[in-house]
Each structure stands twice: as structure tokens, then as C-alpha cells.
PDB file of C-alpha atoms in Angstrom:
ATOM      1  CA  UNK T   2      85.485 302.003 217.449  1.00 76.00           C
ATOM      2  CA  UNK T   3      86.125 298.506 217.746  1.00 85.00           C
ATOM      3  CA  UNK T   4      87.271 299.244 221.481  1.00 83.00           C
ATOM      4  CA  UNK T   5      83.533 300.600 222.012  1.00 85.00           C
ATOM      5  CA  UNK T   6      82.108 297.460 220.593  1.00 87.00           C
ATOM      6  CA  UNK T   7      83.867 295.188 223.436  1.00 90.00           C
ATOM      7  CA  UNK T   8      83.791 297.999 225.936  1.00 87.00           C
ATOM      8  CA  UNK T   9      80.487 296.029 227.517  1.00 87.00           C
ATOM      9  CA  UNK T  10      79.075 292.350 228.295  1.00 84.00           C
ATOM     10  CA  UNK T  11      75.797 292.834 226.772  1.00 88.00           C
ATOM     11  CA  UNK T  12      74.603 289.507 225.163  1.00 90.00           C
ATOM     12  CA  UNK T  13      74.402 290.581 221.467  1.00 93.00           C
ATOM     13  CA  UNK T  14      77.986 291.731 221.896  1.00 92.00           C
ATOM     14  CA  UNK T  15      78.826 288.125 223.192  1.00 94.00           C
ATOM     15  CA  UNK T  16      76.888 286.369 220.157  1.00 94.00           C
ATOM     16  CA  UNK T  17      78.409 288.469 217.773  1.00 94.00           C
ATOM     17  CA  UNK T  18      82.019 287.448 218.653  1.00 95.00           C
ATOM     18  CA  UNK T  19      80.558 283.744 218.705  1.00 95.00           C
ATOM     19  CA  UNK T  20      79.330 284.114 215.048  1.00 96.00           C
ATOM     20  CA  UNK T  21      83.340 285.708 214.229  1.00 95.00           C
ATOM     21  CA  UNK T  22      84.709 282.711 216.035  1.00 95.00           C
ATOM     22  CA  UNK T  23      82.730 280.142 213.881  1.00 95.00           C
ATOM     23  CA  UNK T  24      83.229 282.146 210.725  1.00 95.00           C
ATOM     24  CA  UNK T  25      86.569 281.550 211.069  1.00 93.00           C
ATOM     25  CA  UNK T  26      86.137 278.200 211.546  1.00 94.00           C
ATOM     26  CA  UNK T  27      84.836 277.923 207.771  1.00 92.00           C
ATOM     27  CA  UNK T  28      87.035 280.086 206.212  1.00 93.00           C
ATOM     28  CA  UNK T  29      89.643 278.142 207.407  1.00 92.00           C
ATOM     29  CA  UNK T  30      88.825 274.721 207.109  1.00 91.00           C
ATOM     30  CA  UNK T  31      87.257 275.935 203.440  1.00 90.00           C
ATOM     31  CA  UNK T  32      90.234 277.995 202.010  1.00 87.00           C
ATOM     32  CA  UNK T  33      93.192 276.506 203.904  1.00 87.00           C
ATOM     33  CA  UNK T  34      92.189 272.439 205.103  1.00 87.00           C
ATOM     34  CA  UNK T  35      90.220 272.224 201.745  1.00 83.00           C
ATOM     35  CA  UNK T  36      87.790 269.977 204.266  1.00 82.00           C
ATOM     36  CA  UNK T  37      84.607 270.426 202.185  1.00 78.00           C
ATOM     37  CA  UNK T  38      84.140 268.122 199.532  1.00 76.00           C
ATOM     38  CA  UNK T  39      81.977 266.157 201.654  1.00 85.00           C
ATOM     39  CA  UNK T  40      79.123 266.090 204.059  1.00 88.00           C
ATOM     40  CA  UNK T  41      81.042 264.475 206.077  1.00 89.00           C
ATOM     41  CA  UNK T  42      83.407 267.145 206.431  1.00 89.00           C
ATOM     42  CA  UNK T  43      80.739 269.526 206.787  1.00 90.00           C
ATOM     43  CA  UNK T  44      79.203 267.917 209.762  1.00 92.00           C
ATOM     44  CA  UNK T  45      82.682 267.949 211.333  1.00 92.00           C
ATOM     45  CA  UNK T  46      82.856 271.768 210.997  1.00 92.00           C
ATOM     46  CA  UNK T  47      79.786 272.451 212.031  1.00 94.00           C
ATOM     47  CA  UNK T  48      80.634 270.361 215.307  1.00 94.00           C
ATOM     48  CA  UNK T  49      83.974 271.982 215.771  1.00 94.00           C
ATOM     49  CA  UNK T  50      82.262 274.875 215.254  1.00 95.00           C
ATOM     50  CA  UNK T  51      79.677 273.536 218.561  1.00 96.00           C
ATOM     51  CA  UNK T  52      82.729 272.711 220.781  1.00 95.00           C
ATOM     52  CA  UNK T  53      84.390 276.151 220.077  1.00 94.00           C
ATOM     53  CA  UNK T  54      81.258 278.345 221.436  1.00 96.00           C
ATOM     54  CA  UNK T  55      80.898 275.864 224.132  1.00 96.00           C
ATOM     55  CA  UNK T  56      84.616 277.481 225.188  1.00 94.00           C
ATOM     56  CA  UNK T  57      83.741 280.816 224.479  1.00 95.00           C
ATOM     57  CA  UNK T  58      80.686 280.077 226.864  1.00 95.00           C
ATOM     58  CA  UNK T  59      82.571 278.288 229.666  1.00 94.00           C
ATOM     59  CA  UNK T  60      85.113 281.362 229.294  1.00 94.00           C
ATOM     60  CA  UNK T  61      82.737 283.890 229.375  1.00 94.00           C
ATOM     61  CA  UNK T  62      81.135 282.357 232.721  1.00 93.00           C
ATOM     62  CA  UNK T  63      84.875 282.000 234.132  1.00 91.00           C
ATOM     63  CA  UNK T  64      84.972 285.645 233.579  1.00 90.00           C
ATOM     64  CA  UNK T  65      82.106 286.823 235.033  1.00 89.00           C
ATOM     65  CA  UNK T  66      82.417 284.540 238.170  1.00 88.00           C
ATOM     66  CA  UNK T  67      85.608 285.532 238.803  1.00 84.00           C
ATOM     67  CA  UNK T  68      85.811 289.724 237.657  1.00 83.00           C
ATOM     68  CA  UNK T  69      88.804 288.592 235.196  1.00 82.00           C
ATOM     69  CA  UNK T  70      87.365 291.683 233.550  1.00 84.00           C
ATOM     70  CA  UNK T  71      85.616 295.102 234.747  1.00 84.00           C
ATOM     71  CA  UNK T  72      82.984 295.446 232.257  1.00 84.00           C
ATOM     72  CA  UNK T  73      84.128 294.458 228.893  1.00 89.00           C
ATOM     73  CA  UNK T  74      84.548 291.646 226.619  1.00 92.00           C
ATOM     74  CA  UNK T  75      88.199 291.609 226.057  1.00 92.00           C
ATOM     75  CA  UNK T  76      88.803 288.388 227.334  1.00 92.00           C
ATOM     76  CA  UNK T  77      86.375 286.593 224.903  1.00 94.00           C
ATOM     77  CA  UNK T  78      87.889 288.312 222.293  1.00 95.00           C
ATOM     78  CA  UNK T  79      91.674 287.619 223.011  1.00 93.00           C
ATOM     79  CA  UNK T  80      90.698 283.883 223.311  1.00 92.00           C
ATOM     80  CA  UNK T  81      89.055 283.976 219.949  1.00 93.00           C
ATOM     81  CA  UNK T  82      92.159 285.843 218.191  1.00 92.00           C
ATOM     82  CA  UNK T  83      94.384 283.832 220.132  1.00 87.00           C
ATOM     83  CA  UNK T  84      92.689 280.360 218.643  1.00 88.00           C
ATOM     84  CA  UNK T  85      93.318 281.954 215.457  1.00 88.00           C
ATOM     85  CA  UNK T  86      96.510 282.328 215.616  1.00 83.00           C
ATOM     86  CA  UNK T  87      97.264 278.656 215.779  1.00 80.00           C
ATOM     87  CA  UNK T  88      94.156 277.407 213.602  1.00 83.00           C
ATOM     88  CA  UNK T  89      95.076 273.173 213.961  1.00 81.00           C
ATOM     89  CA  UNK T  90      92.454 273.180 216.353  1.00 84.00           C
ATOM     90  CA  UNK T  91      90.221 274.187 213.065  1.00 90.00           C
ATOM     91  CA  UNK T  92      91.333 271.054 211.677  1.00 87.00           C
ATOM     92  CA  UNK T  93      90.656 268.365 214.213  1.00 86.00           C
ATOM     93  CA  UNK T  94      87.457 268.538 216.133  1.00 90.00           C
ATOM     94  CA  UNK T  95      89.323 265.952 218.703  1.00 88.00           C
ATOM     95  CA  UNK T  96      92.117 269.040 219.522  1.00 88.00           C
ATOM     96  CA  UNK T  97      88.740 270.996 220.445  1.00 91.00           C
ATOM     97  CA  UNK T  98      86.824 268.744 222.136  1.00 92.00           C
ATOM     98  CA  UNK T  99      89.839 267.822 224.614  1.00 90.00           C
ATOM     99  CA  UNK T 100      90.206 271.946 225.149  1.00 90.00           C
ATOM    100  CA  UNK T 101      86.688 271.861 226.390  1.00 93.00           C
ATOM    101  CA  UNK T 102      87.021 268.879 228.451  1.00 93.00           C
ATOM    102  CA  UNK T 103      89.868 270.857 229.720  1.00 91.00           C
ATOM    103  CA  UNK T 104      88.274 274.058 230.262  1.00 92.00           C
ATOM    104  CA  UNK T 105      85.504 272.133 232.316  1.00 93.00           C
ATOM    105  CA  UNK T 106      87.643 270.601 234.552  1.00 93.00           C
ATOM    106  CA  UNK T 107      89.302 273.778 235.266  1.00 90.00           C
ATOM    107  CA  UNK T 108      86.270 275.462 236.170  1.00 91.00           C
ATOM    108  CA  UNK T 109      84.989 272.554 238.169  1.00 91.00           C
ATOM    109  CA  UNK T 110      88.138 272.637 240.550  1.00 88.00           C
ATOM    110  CA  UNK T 111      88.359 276.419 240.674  1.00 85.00           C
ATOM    111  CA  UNK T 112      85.074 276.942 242.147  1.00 84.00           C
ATOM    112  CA  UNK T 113      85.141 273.701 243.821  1.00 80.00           C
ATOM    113  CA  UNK T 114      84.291 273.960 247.745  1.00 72.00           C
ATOM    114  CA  UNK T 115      87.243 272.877 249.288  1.00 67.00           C
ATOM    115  CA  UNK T 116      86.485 273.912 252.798  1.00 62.00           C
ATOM    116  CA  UNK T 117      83.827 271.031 252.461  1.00 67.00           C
ATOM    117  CA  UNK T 118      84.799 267.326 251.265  1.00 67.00           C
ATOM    118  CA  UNK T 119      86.016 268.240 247.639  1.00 80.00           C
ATOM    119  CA  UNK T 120      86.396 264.552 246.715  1.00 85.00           C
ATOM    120  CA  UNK T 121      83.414 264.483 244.401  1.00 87.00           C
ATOM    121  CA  UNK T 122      85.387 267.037 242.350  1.00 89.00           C
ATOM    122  CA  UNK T 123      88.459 265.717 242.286  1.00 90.00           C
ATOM    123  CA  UNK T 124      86.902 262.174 240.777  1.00 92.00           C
ATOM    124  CA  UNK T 125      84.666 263.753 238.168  1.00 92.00           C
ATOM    125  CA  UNK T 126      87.302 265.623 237.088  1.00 93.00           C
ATOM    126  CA  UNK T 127      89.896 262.377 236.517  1.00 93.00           C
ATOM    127  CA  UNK T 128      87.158 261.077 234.508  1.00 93.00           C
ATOM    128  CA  UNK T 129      87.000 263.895 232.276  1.00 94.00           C
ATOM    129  CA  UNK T 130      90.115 263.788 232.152  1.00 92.00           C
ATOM    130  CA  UNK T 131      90.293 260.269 230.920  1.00 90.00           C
ATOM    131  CA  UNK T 132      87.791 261.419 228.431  1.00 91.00           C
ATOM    132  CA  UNK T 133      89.632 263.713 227.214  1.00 90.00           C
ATOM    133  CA  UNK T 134      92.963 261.788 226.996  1.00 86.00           C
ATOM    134  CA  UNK T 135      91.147 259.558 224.441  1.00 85.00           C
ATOM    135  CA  UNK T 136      91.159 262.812 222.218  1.00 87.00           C
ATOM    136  CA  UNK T 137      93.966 264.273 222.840  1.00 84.00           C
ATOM    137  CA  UNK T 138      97.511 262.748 224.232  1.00 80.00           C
ATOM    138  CA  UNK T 139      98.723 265.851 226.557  1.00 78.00           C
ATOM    139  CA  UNK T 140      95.456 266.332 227.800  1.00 83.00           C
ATOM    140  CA  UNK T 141      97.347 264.420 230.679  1.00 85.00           C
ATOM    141  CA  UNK T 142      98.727 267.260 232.358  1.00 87.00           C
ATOM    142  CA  UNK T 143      95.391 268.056 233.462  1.00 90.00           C
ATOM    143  CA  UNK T 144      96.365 265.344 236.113  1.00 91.00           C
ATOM    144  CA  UNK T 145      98.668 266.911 237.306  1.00 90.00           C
ATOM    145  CA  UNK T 146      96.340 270.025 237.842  1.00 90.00           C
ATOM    146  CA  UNK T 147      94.371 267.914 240.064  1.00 92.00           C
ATOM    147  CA  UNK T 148      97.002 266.778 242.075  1.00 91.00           C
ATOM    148  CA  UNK T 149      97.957 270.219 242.727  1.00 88.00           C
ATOM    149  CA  UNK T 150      94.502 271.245 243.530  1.00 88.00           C
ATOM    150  CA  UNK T 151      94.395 268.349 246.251  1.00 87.00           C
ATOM    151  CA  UNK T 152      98.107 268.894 247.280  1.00 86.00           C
ATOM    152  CA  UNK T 153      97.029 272.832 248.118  1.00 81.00           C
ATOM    153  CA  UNK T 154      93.545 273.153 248.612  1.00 78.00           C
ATOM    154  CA  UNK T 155      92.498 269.748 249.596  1.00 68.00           C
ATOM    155  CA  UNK T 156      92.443 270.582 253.694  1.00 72.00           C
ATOM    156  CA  UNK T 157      95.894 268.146 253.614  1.00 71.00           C
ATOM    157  CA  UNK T 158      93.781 265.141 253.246  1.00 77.00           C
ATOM    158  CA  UNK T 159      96.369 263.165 251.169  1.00 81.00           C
ATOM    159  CA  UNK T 160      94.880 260.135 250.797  1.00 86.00           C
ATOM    160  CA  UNK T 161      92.567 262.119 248.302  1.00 87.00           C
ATOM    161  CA  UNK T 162      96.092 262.026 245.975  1.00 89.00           C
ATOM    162  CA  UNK T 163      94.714 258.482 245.141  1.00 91.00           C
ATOM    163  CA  UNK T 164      91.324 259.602 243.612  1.00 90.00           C
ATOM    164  CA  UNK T 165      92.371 260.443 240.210  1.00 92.00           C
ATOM    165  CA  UNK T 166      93.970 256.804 239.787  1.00 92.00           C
ATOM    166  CA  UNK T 167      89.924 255.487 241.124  1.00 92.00           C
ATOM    167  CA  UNK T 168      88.713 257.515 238.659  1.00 90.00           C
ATOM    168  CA  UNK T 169      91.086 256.248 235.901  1.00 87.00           C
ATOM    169  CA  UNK T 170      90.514 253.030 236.967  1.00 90.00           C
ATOM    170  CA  UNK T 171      86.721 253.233 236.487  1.00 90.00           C
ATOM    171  CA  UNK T 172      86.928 254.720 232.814  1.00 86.00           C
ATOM    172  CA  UNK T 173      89.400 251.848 232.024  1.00 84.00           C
ATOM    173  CA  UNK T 174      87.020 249.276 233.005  1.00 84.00           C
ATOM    174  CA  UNK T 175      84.005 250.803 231.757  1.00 87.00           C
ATOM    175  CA  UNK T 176      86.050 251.056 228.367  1.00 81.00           C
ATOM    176  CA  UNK T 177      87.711 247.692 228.564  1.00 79.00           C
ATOM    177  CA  UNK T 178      83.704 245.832 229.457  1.00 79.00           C
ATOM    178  CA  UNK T 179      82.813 247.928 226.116  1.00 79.00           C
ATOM    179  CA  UNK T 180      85.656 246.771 223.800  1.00 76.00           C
ATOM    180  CA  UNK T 181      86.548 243.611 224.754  1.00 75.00           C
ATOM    181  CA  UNK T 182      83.630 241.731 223.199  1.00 74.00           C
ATOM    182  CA  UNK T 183      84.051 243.389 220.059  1.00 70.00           C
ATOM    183  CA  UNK T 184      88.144 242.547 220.143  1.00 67.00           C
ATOM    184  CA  UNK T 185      88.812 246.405 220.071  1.00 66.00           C
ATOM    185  CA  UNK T 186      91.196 246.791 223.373  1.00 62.00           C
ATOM    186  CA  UNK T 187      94.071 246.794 221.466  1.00 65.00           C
ATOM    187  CA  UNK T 188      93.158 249.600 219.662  1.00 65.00           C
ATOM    188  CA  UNK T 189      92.022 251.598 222.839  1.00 60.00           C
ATOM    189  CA  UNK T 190      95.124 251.167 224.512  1.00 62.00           C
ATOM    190  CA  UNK T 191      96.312 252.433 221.215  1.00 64.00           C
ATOM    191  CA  UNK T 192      94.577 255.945 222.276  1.00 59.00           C
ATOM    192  CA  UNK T 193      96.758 256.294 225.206  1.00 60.00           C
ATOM    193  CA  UNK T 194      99.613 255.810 223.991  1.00 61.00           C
ATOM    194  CA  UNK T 195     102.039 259.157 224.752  1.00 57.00           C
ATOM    195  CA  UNK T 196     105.149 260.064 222.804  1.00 57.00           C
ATOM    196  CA  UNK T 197     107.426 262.291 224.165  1.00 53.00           C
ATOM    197  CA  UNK T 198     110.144 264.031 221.774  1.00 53.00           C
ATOM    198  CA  UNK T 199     112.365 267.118 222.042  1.00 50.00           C
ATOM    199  CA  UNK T 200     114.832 268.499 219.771  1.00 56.00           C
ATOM    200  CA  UNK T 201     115.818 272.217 219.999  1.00 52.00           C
ATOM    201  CA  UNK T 202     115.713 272.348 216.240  1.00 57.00           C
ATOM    202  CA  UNK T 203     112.063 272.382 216.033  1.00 56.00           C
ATOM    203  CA  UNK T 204     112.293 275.568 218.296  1.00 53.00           C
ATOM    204  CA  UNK T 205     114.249 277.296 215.523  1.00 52.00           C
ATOM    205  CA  UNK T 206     111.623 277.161 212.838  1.00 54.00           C
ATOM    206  CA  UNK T 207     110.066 280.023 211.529  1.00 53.00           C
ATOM    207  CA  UNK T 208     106.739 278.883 211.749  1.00 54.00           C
ATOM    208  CA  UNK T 209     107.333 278.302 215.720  1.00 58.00           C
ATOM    209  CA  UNK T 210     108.189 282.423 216.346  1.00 58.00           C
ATOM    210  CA  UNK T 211     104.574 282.962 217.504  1.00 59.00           C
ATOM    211  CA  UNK T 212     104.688 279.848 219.768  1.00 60.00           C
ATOM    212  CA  UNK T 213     107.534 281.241 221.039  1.00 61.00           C
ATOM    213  CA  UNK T 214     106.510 284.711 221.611  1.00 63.00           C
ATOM    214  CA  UNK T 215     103.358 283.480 223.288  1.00 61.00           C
ATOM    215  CA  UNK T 216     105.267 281.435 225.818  1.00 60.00           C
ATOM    216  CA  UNK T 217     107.195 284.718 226.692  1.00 61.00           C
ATOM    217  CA  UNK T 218     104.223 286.354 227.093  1.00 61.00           C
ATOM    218  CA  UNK T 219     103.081 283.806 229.430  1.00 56.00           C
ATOM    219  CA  UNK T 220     106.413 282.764 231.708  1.00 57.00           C
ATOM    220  CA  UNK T 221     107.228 287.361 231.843  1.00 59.00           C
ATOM    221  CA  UNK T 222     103.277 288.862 232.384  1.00 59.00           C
ATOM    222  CA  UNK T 223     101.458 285.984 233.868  1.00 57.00           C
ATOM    223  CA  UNK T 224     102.663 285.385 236.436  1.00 55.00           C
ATOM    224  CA  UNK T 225     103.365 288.891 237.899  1.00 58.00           C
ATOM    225  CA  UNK T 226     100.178 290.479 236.303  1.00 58.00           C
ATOM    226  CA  UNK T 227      97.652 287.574 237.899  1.00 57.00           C
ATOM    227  CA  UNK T 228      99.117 287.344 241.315  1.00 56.00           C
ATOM    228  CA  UNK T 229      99.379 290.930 241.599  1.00 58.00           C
ATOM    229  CA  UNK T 230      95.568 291.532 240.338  1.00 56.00           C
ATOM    230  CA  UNK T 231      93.627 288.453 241.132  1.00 57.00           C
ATOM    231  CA  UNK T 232      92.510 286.662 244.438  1.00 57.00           C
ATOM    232  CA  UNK T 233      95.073 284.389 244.857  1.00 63.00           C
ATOM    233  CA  UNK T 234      93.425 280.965 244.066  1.00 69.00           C
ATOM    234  CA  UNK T 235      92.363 281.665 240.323  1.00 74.00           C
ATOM    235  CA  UNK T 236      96.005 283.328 240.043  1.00 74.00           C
ATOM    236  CA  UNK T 237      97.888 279.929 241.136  1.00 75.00           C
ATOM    237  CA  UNK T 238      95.301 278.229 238.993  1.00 78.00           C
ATOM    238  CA  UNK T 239      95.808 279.978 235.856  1.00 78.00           C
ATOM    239  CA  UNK T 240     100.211 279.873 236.576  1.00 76.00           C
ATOM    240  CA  UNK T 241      99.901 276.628 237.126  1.00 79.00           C
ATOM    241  CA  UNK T 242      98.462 275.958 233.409  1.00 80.00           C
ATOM    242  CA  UNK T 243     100.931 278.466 231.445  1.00 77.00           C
ATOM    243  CA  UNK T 244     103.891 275.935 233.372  1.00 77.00           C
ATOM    244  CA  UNK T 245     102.041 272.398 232.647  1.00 79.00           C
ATOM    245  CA  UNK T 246     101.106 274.302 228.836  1.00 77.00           C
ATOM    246  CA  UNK T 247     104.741 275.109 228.309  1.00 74.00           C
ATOM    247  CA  UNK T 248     106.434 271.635 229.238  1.00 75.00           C
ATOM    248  CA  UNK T 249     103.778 270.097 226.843  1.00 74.00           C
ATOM    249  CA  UNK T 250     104.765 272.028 224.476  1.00 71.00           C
ATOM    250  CA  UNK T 251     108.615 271.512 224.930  1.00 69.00           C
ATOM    251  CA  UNK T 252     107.921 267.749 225.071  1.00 66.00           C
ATOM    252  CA  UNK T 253     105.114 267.083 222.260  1.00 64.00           C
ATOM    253  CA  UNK T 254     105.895 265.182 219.170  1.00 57.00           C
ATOM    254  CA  UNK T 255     103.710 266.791 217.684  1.00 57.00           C
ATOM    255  CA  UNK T 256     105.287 270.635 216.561  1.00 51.00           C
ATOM    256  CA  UNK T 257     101.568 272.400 215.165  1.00 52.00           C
ATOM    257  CA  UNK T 258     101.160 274.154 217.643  1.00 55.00           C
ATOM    258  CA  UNK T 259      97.669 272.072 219.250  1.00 61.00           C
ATOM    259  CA  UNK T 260      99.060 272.393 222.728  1.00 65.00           C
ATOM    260  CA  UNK T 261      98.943 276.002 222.625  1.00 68.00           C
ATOM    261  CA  UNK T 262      95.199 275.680 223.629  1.00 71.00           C
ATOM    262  CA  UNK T 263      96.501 275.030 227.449  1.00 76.00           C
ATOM    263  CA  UNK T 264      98.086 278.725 227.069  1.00 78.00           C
ATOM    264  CA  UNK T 265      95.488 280.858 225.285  1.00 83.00           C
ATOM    265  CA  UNK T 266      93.493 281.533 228.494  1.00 84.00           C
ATOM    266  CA  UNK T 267      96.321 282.566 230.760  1.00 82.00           C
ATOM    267  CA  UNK T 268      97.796 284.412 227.781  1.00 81.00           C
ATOM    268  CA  UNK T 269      94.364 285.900 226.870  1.00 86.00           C
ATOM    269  CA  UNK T 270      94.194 286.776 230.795  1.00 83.00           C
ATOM    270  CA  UNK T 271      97.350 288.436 230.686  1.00 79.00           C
ATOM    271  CA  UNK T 272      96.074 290.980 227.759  1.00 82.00           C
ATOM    272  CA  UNK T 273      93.170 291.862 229.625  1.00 85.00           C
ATOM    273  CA  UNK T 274      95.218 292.908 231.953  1.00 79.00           C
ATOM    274  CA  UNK T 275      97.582 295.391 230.483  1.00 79.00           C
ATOM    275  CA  UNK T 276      94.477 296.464 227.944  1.00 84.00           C
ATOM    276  CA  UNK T 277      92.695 297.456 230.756  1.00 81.00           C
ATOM    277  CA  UNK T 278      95.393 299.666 232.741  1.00 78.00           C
ATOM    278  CA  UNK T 279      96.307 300.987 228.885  1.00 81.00           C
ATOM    279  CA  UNK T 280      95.409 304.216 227.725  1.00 86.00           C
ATOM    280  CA  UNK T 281      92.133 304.309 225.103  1.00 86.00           C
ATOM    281  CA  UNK T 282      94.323 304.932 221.503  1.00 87.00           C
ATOM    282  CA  UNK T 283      96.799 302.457 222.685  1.00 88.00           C
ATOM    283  CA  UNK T 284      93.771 299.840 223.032  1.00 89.00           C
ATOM    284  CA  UNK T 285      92.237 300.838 220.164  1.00 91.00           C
ATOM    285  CA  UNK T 286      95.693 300.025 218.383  1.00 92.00           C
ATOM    286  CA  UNK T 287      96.532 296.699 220.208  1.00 89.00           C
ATOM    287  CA  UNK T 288      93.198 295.581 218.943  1.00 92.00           C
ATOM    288  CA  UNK T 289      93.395 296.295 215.583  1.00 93.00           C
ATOM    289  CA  UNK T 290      96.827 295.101 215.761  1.00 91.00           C
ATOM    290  CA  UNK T 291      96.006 291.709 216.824  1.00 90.00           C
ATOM    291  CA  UNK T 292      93.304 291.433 214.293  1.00 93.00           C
ATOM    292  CA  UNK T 293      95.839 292.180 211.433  1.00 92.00           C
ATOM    293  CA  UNK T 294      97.891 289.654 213.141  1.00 87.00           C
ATOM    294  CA  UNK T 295      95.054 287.541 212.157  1.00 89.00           C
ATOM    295  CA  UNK T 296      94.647 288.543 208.857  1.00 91.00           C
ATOM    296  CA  UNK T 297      98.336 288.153 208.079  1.00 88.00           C
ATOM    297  CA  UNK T 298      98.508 284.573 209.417  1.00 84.00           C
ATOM    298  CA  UNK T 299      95.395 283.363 207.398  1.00 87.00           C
ATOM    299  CA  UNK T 300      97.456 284.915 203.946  1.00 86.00           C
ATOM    300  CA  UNK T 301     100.324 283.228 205.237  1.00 82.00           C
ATOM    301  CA  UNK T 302      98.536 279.624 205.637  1.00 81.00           C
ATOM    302  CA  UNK T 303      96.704 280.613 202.097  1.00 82.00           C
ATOM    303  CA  UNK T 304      99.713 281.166 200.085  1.00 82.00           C
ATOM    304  CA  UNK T 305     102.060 278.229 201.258  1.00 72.00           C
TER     305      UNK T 305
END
């Protein structure tokens, strides 16, 4: 049944996974954040709530640009169950506004024209990312996913390597011309500031199995699954965020899980991929499966 329902890309089907994902939005900032006492906290919701179909969107129009799927919705759906799975991003609209920063900037340099000049891309996409550094502190790694776009698609024009500091240093002033008067750069240089811890112990937590089992997911079937199906740009794209994803995750202070939003696409990817090639009980059952996954994770957060 519920393999039916996805088994299309009609637009109802779309909106009606769009109205799950910001359902669970509210149930979880209601039942487990408690963030509804005031208006306030309302309005946040409802705007976490904007940024999170804005990904589903962007997603969605990844997928049909690039045939990630033949025909179905799967992909949508895994990134939706996949965000649940780690619900911080409910909690701070900053976590989701810096994963759809990040999800623009990948789609701007995957279907970027590099056999033209490409340097227009590469500097809009350093100032996103600067945007979205203010938000979020390992946002920087998308840096490093424009220096690799530059290093191997950029027609070995390596002077462009300096475009992401121009477009850096333009944010910086613009910010700096904003703040200054008002006294505020301290606290703006207090955005970027980037601490980087690692301790095994946090790896040995309970509540960091799924992290865990996601990453194997990602560093065992990514990989081999995308390069063997895909055309081989979107494939080196989408490897190249599960291996920035995982060292932010090995090196964030921060153990909640937030920097899993640079792996749920790959990993989402990756599930569309052995769904598809599965046989129609056993993707009935994975889907059902990852749904009670769901369910089981919410009662966990509820009852502790």
C-alpha cells in the first residue's frame, strides 16, 4: 500500500509528504522541545516548518533533473524519515536554514556550466556559504566542496581557487560596514568562531548508534551504489558530501547529531537505490520499517 502511494511523482503525492514533513515538525517541537508557550515560538515553527519544504522542493527538483529516481517518490520520502530520525534540526530553525543554504549551493555547482566560465558560480556560492556559516559553524565544509568543484571541473583554471576567499571577503565587509556603527563586530566575529573537539567516548553512547549506522550506510553503499548507477559528476558530488559530512561529524563539538543533515541526501540516495532493484514485499517492508523506526525514536525522545 504505502509502496503504491510513492510509486509516482504526481504533485498531490509530493504535497502530501510536505504536509507529513511539517506535521512532524509540530509534534515534535510541541510534545518533545515543549517550544509553544509563546507566539514567538510559534512563528519559529512555522518558519522551520518554511525552510524544511523549501528542501523537500530543492530535493525534489535535484531528483527530477538528474533521474536519481525512475518514477517514484522514494527519495523525498527517505529525506523526510531520515530528518526524523535526528529531529535537532526541529529545534533550531538556524540548523535548517544552513541545510538549505547548503542544498542550494549544491545544486548551483552541480548543474553549473563548467565547459563555459563557471566563475559566477563559484562566487555566489562562497557567499552563500558565508551566509550560511553565520547559522551554522560546519557549514564550512561547503568550502571545501567548492574547491573541489574548481579543482575538477573548473577547465584547470586555478586561479579560480581564489574566488571563494573574494567572495568571503565581500560578505565580511558588507557585514563589518553594517556592524561597526552599531559596535556589534565583536559579536559577529563571535558567529564564526569554530570549535573543533573529538573524543572517542562520545562515539560510544547509546544515543549515537543511529549516527553511527548511518555513516556505515554512507562510507559501504554510497559510494559503490552512486558511481556504479549515476553519471559520474552527480556521483563524485554526492561522495564527496558523505566524506566532508562524516569528518564534521567526527570533529563537531557539538554530539546532537545537527551535522547529520550533510549525510541525509547521499544516505537517502543510497536507499533509493537498493529500494528500487528490491523486490515489491521487501519494499513494502523497508518502508514500513523505517516509519516504525520513526515512531520508536519519537517514544524514545517522549519518555526520557
Amino acid at each position: 500500500m504505502l509502496n503504491n502511494l510513492l510509486n509516482n511523482i504526481r504533485s498531490n503525492t509530493l504535497v502530501f509528504l510536505c504536509l507529513i514533513a511539517v506535521f512532524q515538525v509540530f509534534i515534535y517541537r510541541f510534545f518533545i522541545f515543549n517550544l509553544f508557550s509563546t507566539w514567538q515560538e510559534l512563528l519559529l515553527g512555522i518558519g522551520v516548518s518554511i525552510f524544511l519544504i523549501i528542501n523537500i522542493l530543492i530535493i525534489n527538483s535535484i531528483d527530477r533533473q538528474s533521474h536519481l529516481s525512475t518514477g517514484n517518490s522514494y527519495l523525498v520520502f527517505f529525506v523526510i524519515i531520515f530528518t526524523s530520525f535526528f529531529p535537532v534540526v526541529y529545534y533550531d530553525i538556524k540548523i535548517m536554514i544552513a541545510s538549505t543554504l547548503s542544498l542550494l549551493i549544491f545544486k548551483k555547482l552541480l548543474y553549473a556550466d563548467y565547459s563555459q566560465d563557471a566563475r559566477l558560480a563559484f562566487f555566489d556560492t562562497s557567499v552563500l556559504s558565508v551566509i550560511a556559516l553565520l547559522f551554522y559553524d560546519y557549514a564550512l565544509i561547503n568550502f571545501f566542496l567548492i574547491w573541489l568543484s574548481i579543482l575538477l571541473y573548473g577547465n584547470k583554471v586555478y586561479r579560480n581557487l581564489l574566488i571563494p576567499f573574494i567572495g568571503i571577503l565581500t560578505i565580511f565587509i558588507l557585514l563589518f560596514a553594517i556592524t561597526i556603527p552599531f559596535h556589534l563586530s565583536d559579536k559577529l566575529l563571535n558567529l564564526f568562531e569554530i570549535k573543533v573537539f573529538f573524543s572517542i567516548n562520545n562515539y560510544l553512547n547509546k544515543n549515537f548508534i543511529p549516527i553511527i549506522l548511518i555513516i556505515l550506510i554512507n562510507l559501504s553503499i554510497t559510494s559503490w551504489c552512486l558511481w556504479k548507477r549515476y553519471k559520474r559528476k552527480i556521483s563524485q558530488f554526492l561522495t564527496f558530501i558523505t566524506i566532508l559530512g562524516f569528518i564534521a561529524i567526527i570533529f563537531s563539538q557539538q554530539k546532537d547529531a545537527s551535522t547529520m543533515m550533510f549525510l541525509t541526501l547521499p544516505t537517502s540516495v543510497s536507499m533509493v537505490v537498493m529500494l528500487e532493484n528490491s523486490k515489491k514485499w521487501l519494499k513494502e517492508s523497508i518502508l514500513w520499517l523505517l516509519i516504525a523506526v520513526s515512531f520508536c525514536i519519537f517514544y524514545y525522545n517522549l519518555i526520557i
